[in-house]
PDB file of C-alpha atoms in Angstrom:
ATOM      1  CA  UNK A1283      90.858 131.849 -31.395  1.00  0.00           C
ATOM      2  CA  UNK A1284      92.984 134.039 -29.110  1.00  0.00           C
ATOM      3  CA  UNK A1285      93.739 137.625 -30.056  1.00  0.00           C
ATOM      4  CA  UNK A1286      97.306 138.542 -31.060  1.00  0.00           C
ATOM      5  CA  UNK A1287      97.236 141.145 -28.283  1.00  0.00           C
ATOM      6  CA  UNK A1288      96.175 138.539 -25.738  1.00  0.00           C
ATOM      7  CA  UNK A1289      93.126 137.877 -23.620  1.00  0.00           C
ATOM      8  CA  UNK A1290      91.181 140.907 -22.448  1.00  0.00           C
ATOM      9  CA  UNK A1291      90.845 140.640 -18.668  1.00  0.00           C
ATOM     10  CA  UNK A1292      88.796 143.257 -16.799  1.00  0.00           C
ATOM     11  CA  UNK A1293      89.949 144.393 -13.374  1.00  0.00           C
ATOM     12  CA  UNK A1294      87.901 146.538 -10.998  1.00  0.00           C
ATOM     13  CA  UNK A1295      89.795 148.093  -8.094  1.00  0.00           C
ATOM     14  CA  UNK A1296      88.394 149.830  -5.040  1.00  0.00           C
ATOM     15  CA  UNK A1297      90.384 152.323  -2.999  1.00  0.00           C
ATOM     16  CA  UNK A1298      89.176 152.649   0.586  1.00  0.00           C
ATOM     17  CA  UNK A1299      85.615 153.945   0.593  1.00  0.00           C
ATOM     18  CA  UNK A1300      85.972 155.889  -2.671  1.00  0.00           C
ATOM     19  CA  UNK A1301      83.207 155.375  -5.184  1.00  0.00           C
ATOM     20  CA  UNK A1302      82.971 154.451  -7.973  1.00  0.00           C
ATOM     21  CA  UNK A1303      85.758 151.868  -8.247  1.00  0.00           C
ATOM     22  CA  UNK A1304      88.056 152.053 -11.292  1.00  0.00           C
ATOM     23  CA  UNK A1305      87.867 149.437 -14.017  1.00  0.00           C
ATOM     24  CA  UNK A1306      90.553 148.765 -16.608  1.00  0.00           C
ATOM     25  CA  UNK A1307      91.318 145.981 -19.015  1.00  0.00           C
ATOM     26  CA  UNK A1308      94.675 144.351 -19.611  1.00  0.00           C
ATOM     27  CA  UNK A1309      95.780 142.134 -22.485  1.00  0.00           C
ATOM     28  CA  UNK A1310      97.608 138.999 -21.400  1.00  0.00           C
ATOM     29  CA  UNK A1311      98.379 135.884 -23.436  1.00  0.00           C
ATOM     30  CA  UNK A1312      97.554 132.365 -22.253  1.00  0.00           C
ATOM     31  CA  UNK A1313     101.220 131.476 -21.808  1.00  0.00           C
ATOM     32  CA  UNK A1314     101.833 134.483 -19.549  1.00  0.00           C
ATOM     33  CA  UNK A1315     101.604 134.087 -15.788  1.00  0.00           C
ATOM     34  CA  UNK A1316      99.413 135.431 -13.021  1.00  0.00           C
ATOM     35  CA  UNK A1317     102.408 137.539 -11.976  1.00  0.00           C
ATOM     36  CA  UNK A1318     102.479 139.079 -15.470  1.00  0.00           C
ATOM     37  CA  UNK A1319      98.782 139.857 -15.086  1.00  0.00           C
ATOM     38  CA  UNK A1320      99.301 141.392 -11.640  1.00  0.00           C
ATOM     39  CA  UNK A1321     102.240 143.470 -12.908  1.00  0.00           C
ATOM     40  CA  UNK A1322     100.265 144.736 -15.933  1.00  0.00           C
ATOM     41  CA  UNK A1323      97.312 145.649 -13.717  1.00  0.00           C
ATOM     42  CA  UNK A1324      99.518 147.419 -11.150  1.00  0.00           C
ATOM     43  CA  UNK A1325     101.183 149.432 -13.931  1.00  0.00           C
ATOM     44  CA  UNK A1326      97.789 150.378 -15.418  1.00  0.00           C
ATOM     45  CA  UNK A1327      96.571 151.606 -12.023  1.00  0.00           C
ATOM     46  CA  UNK A1328      99.872 153.367 -11.280  1.00  0.00           C
ATOM     47  CA  UNK A1329     100.503 151.195  -8.213  1.00  0.00           C
ATOM     48  CA  UNK A1330     103.419 149.125  -7.030  1.00  0.00           C
ATOM     49  CA  UNK A1331     102.728 145.394  -7.057  1.00  0.00           C
ATOM     50  CA  UNK A1332     102.622 145.218  -3.252  1.00  0.00           C
ATOM     51  CA  UNK A1333      99.801 147.811  -3.163  1.00  0.00           C
ATOM     52  CA  UNK A1334      97.477 145.887  -5.492  1.00  0.00           C
ATOM     53  CA  UNK A1335      95.466 143.016  -4.061  1.00  0.00           C
ATOM     54  CA  UNK A1336      93.537 140.929  -6.597  1.00  0.00           C
ATOM     55  CA  UNK A1337      90.858 138.281  -6.160  1.00  0.00           C
ATOM     56  CA  UNK A1338      89.817 135.646  -8.690  1.00  0.00           C
ATOM     57  CA  UNK A1339      86.891 133.315  -7.999  1.00  0.00           C
ATOM     58  CA  UNK A1340      86.672 134.798  -4.521  1.00  0.00           C
ATOM     59  CA  UNK A1341      90.250 133.959  -3.538  1.00  0.00           C
ATOM     60  CA  UNK A1342      93.269 136.227  -3.290  1.00  0.00           C
ATOM     61  CA  UNK A1343      95.917 135.908  -5.998  1.00  0.00           C
ATOM     62  CA  UNK A1344      99.214 135.718  -4.124  1.00  0.00           C
ATOM     63  CA  UNK A1345     102.836 134.929  -4.848  1.00  0.00           C
ATOM     64  CA  UNK A1346     101.815 131.253  -4.493  1.00  0.00           C
ATOM     65  CA  UNK A1347      99.745 131.561  -7.687  1.00  0.00           C
ATOM     66  CA  UNK A1348     102.195 133.819  -9.543  1.00  0.00           C
ATOM     67  CA  UNK A1349     103.746 130.956 -11.524  1.00  0.00           C
ATOM     68  CA  UNK A1350     100.472 129.712 -13.010  1.00  0.00           C
ATOM     69  CA  UNK A1351      99.776 130.613 -16.616  1.00  0.00           C
ATOM     70  CA  UNK A1352      96.415 132.068 -17.568  1.00  0.00           C
ATOM     71  CA  UNK A1353      95.574 128.767 -19.218  1.00  0.00           C
ATOM     72  CA  UNK A1354      96.427 126.814 -16.052  1.00  0.00           C
ATOM     73  CA  UNK A1355      94.370 129.262 -13.972  1.00  0.00           C
ATOM     74  CA  UNK A1356      91.458 128.963 -16.419  1.00  0.00           C
ATOM     75  CA  UNK A1357      91.383 132.737 -17.016  1.00  0.00           C
ATOM     76  CA  UNK A1358      89.918 133.633 -20.391  1.00  0.00           C
ATOM     77  CA  UNK A1359      88.936 136.685 -22.436  1.00  0.00           C
ATOM     78  CA  UNK A1360      86.138 138.653 -20.828  1.00  0.00           C
ATOM     79  CA  UNK A1361      86.729 137.343 -17.312  1.00  0.00           C
ATOM     80  CA  UNK A1362      87.004 139.861 -14.518  1.00  0.00           C
ATOM     81  CA  UNK A1363      88.943 140.194 -11.298  1.00  0.00           C
ATOM     82  CA  UNK A1364      88.167 142.275  -8.250  1.00  0.00           C
ATOM     83  CA  UNK A1365      90.916 144.160  -6.498  1.00  0.00           C
ATOM     84  CA  UNK A1366      91.837 146.633  -3.821  1.00  0.00           C
ATOM     85  CA  UNK A1367      94.283 149.528  -3.802  1.00  0.00           C
ATOM     86  CA  UNK A1368      96.069 149.014  -0.487  1.00  0.00           C
ATOM     87  CA  UNK A1369      97.401 152.585  -0.329  1.00  0.00           C
ATOM     88  CA  UNK A1370      94.300 153.120   1.856  1.00  0.00           C
ATOM     89  CA  UNK A1371      92.751 150.657   4.296  1.00  0.00           C
ATOM     90  CA  UNK A1372      90.496 148.437   2.164  1.00  0.00           C
ATOM     91  CA  UNK A1373      86.748 148.478   2.650  1.00  0.00           C
ATOM     92  CA  UNK A1374      86.166 144.865   1.648  1.00  0.00           C
ATOM     93  CA  UNK A1375      82.906 144.008  -0.020  1.00  0.00           C
ATOM     94  CA  UNK A1376      82.007 141.254   0.082  1.00  0.00           C
ATOM     95  CA  UNK A1377      83.668 140.640   3.441  1.00  0.00           C
ATOM     96  CA  UNK A1378      86.904 138.629   3.425  1.00  0.00           C
ATOM     97  CA  UNK A1379      88.160 136.043   5.890  1.00  0.00           C
ATOM     98  CA  UNK A1380      91.532 134.413   6.430  1.00  0.00           C
ATOM     99  CA  UNK A1381      91.692 130.795   5.244  1.00  0.00           C
ATOM    100  CA  UNK A1382      94.639 128.363   5.250  1.00  0.00           C
ATOM    101  CA  UNK A1383      95.199 129.281   1.559  1.00  0.00           C
ATOM    102  CA  UNK A1384      95.024 133.055   2.180  1.00  0.00           C
ATOM    103  CA  UNK A1385      92.238 135.617   2.064  1.00  0.00           C
ATOM    104  CA  UNK A1386      88.910 134.668   0.520  1.00  0.00           C
ATOM    105  CA  UNK A1387      85.506 136.249   0.220  1.00  0.00           C
ATOM    106  CA  UNK A1388      83.418 135.145   3.177  1.00  0.00           C
ATOM    107  CA  UNK A1389      80.814 133.530   0.910  1.00  0.00           C
ATOM    108  CA  UNK A1390      83.489 131.435  -0.875  1.00  0.00           C
ATOM    109  CA  UNK A1391      85.084 130.343   2.401  1.00  0.00           C
ATOM    110  CA  UNK A1392      81.693 129.331   3.834  1.00  0.00           C
ATOM    111  CA  UNK A1393      80.858 127.285   0.739  1.00  0.00           C
ATOM    112  CA  UNK A1394      84.210 125.454   0.958  1.00  0.00           C
ATOM    113  CA  UNK A1395      83.687 124.390   4.579  1.00  0.00           C
TER     114      UNK A1395
END
């Protein structure tokens, strides 16, 4: 059963080469969208939406995925996303590559080809 506050999604964000990365959790309901999730995360990190880059299942969440609900994206309580604070040049780990769908972790892109 879903919580009244929504699903607890963990987000870890790296800023440049700074260590350790910051981890927060946001509460988002199944009927809310990926954009809602991105906006809540950006607000929690004190960033504008364009300075927060998030990855789910090794692929970048972009404006193309913004309209999906959490249920449609198969995002559930306890799941985690990896992100980057783009106010500094990102030090991607794992490495990312450009794919026709956008950025993806190198390991995910290799497995898809």
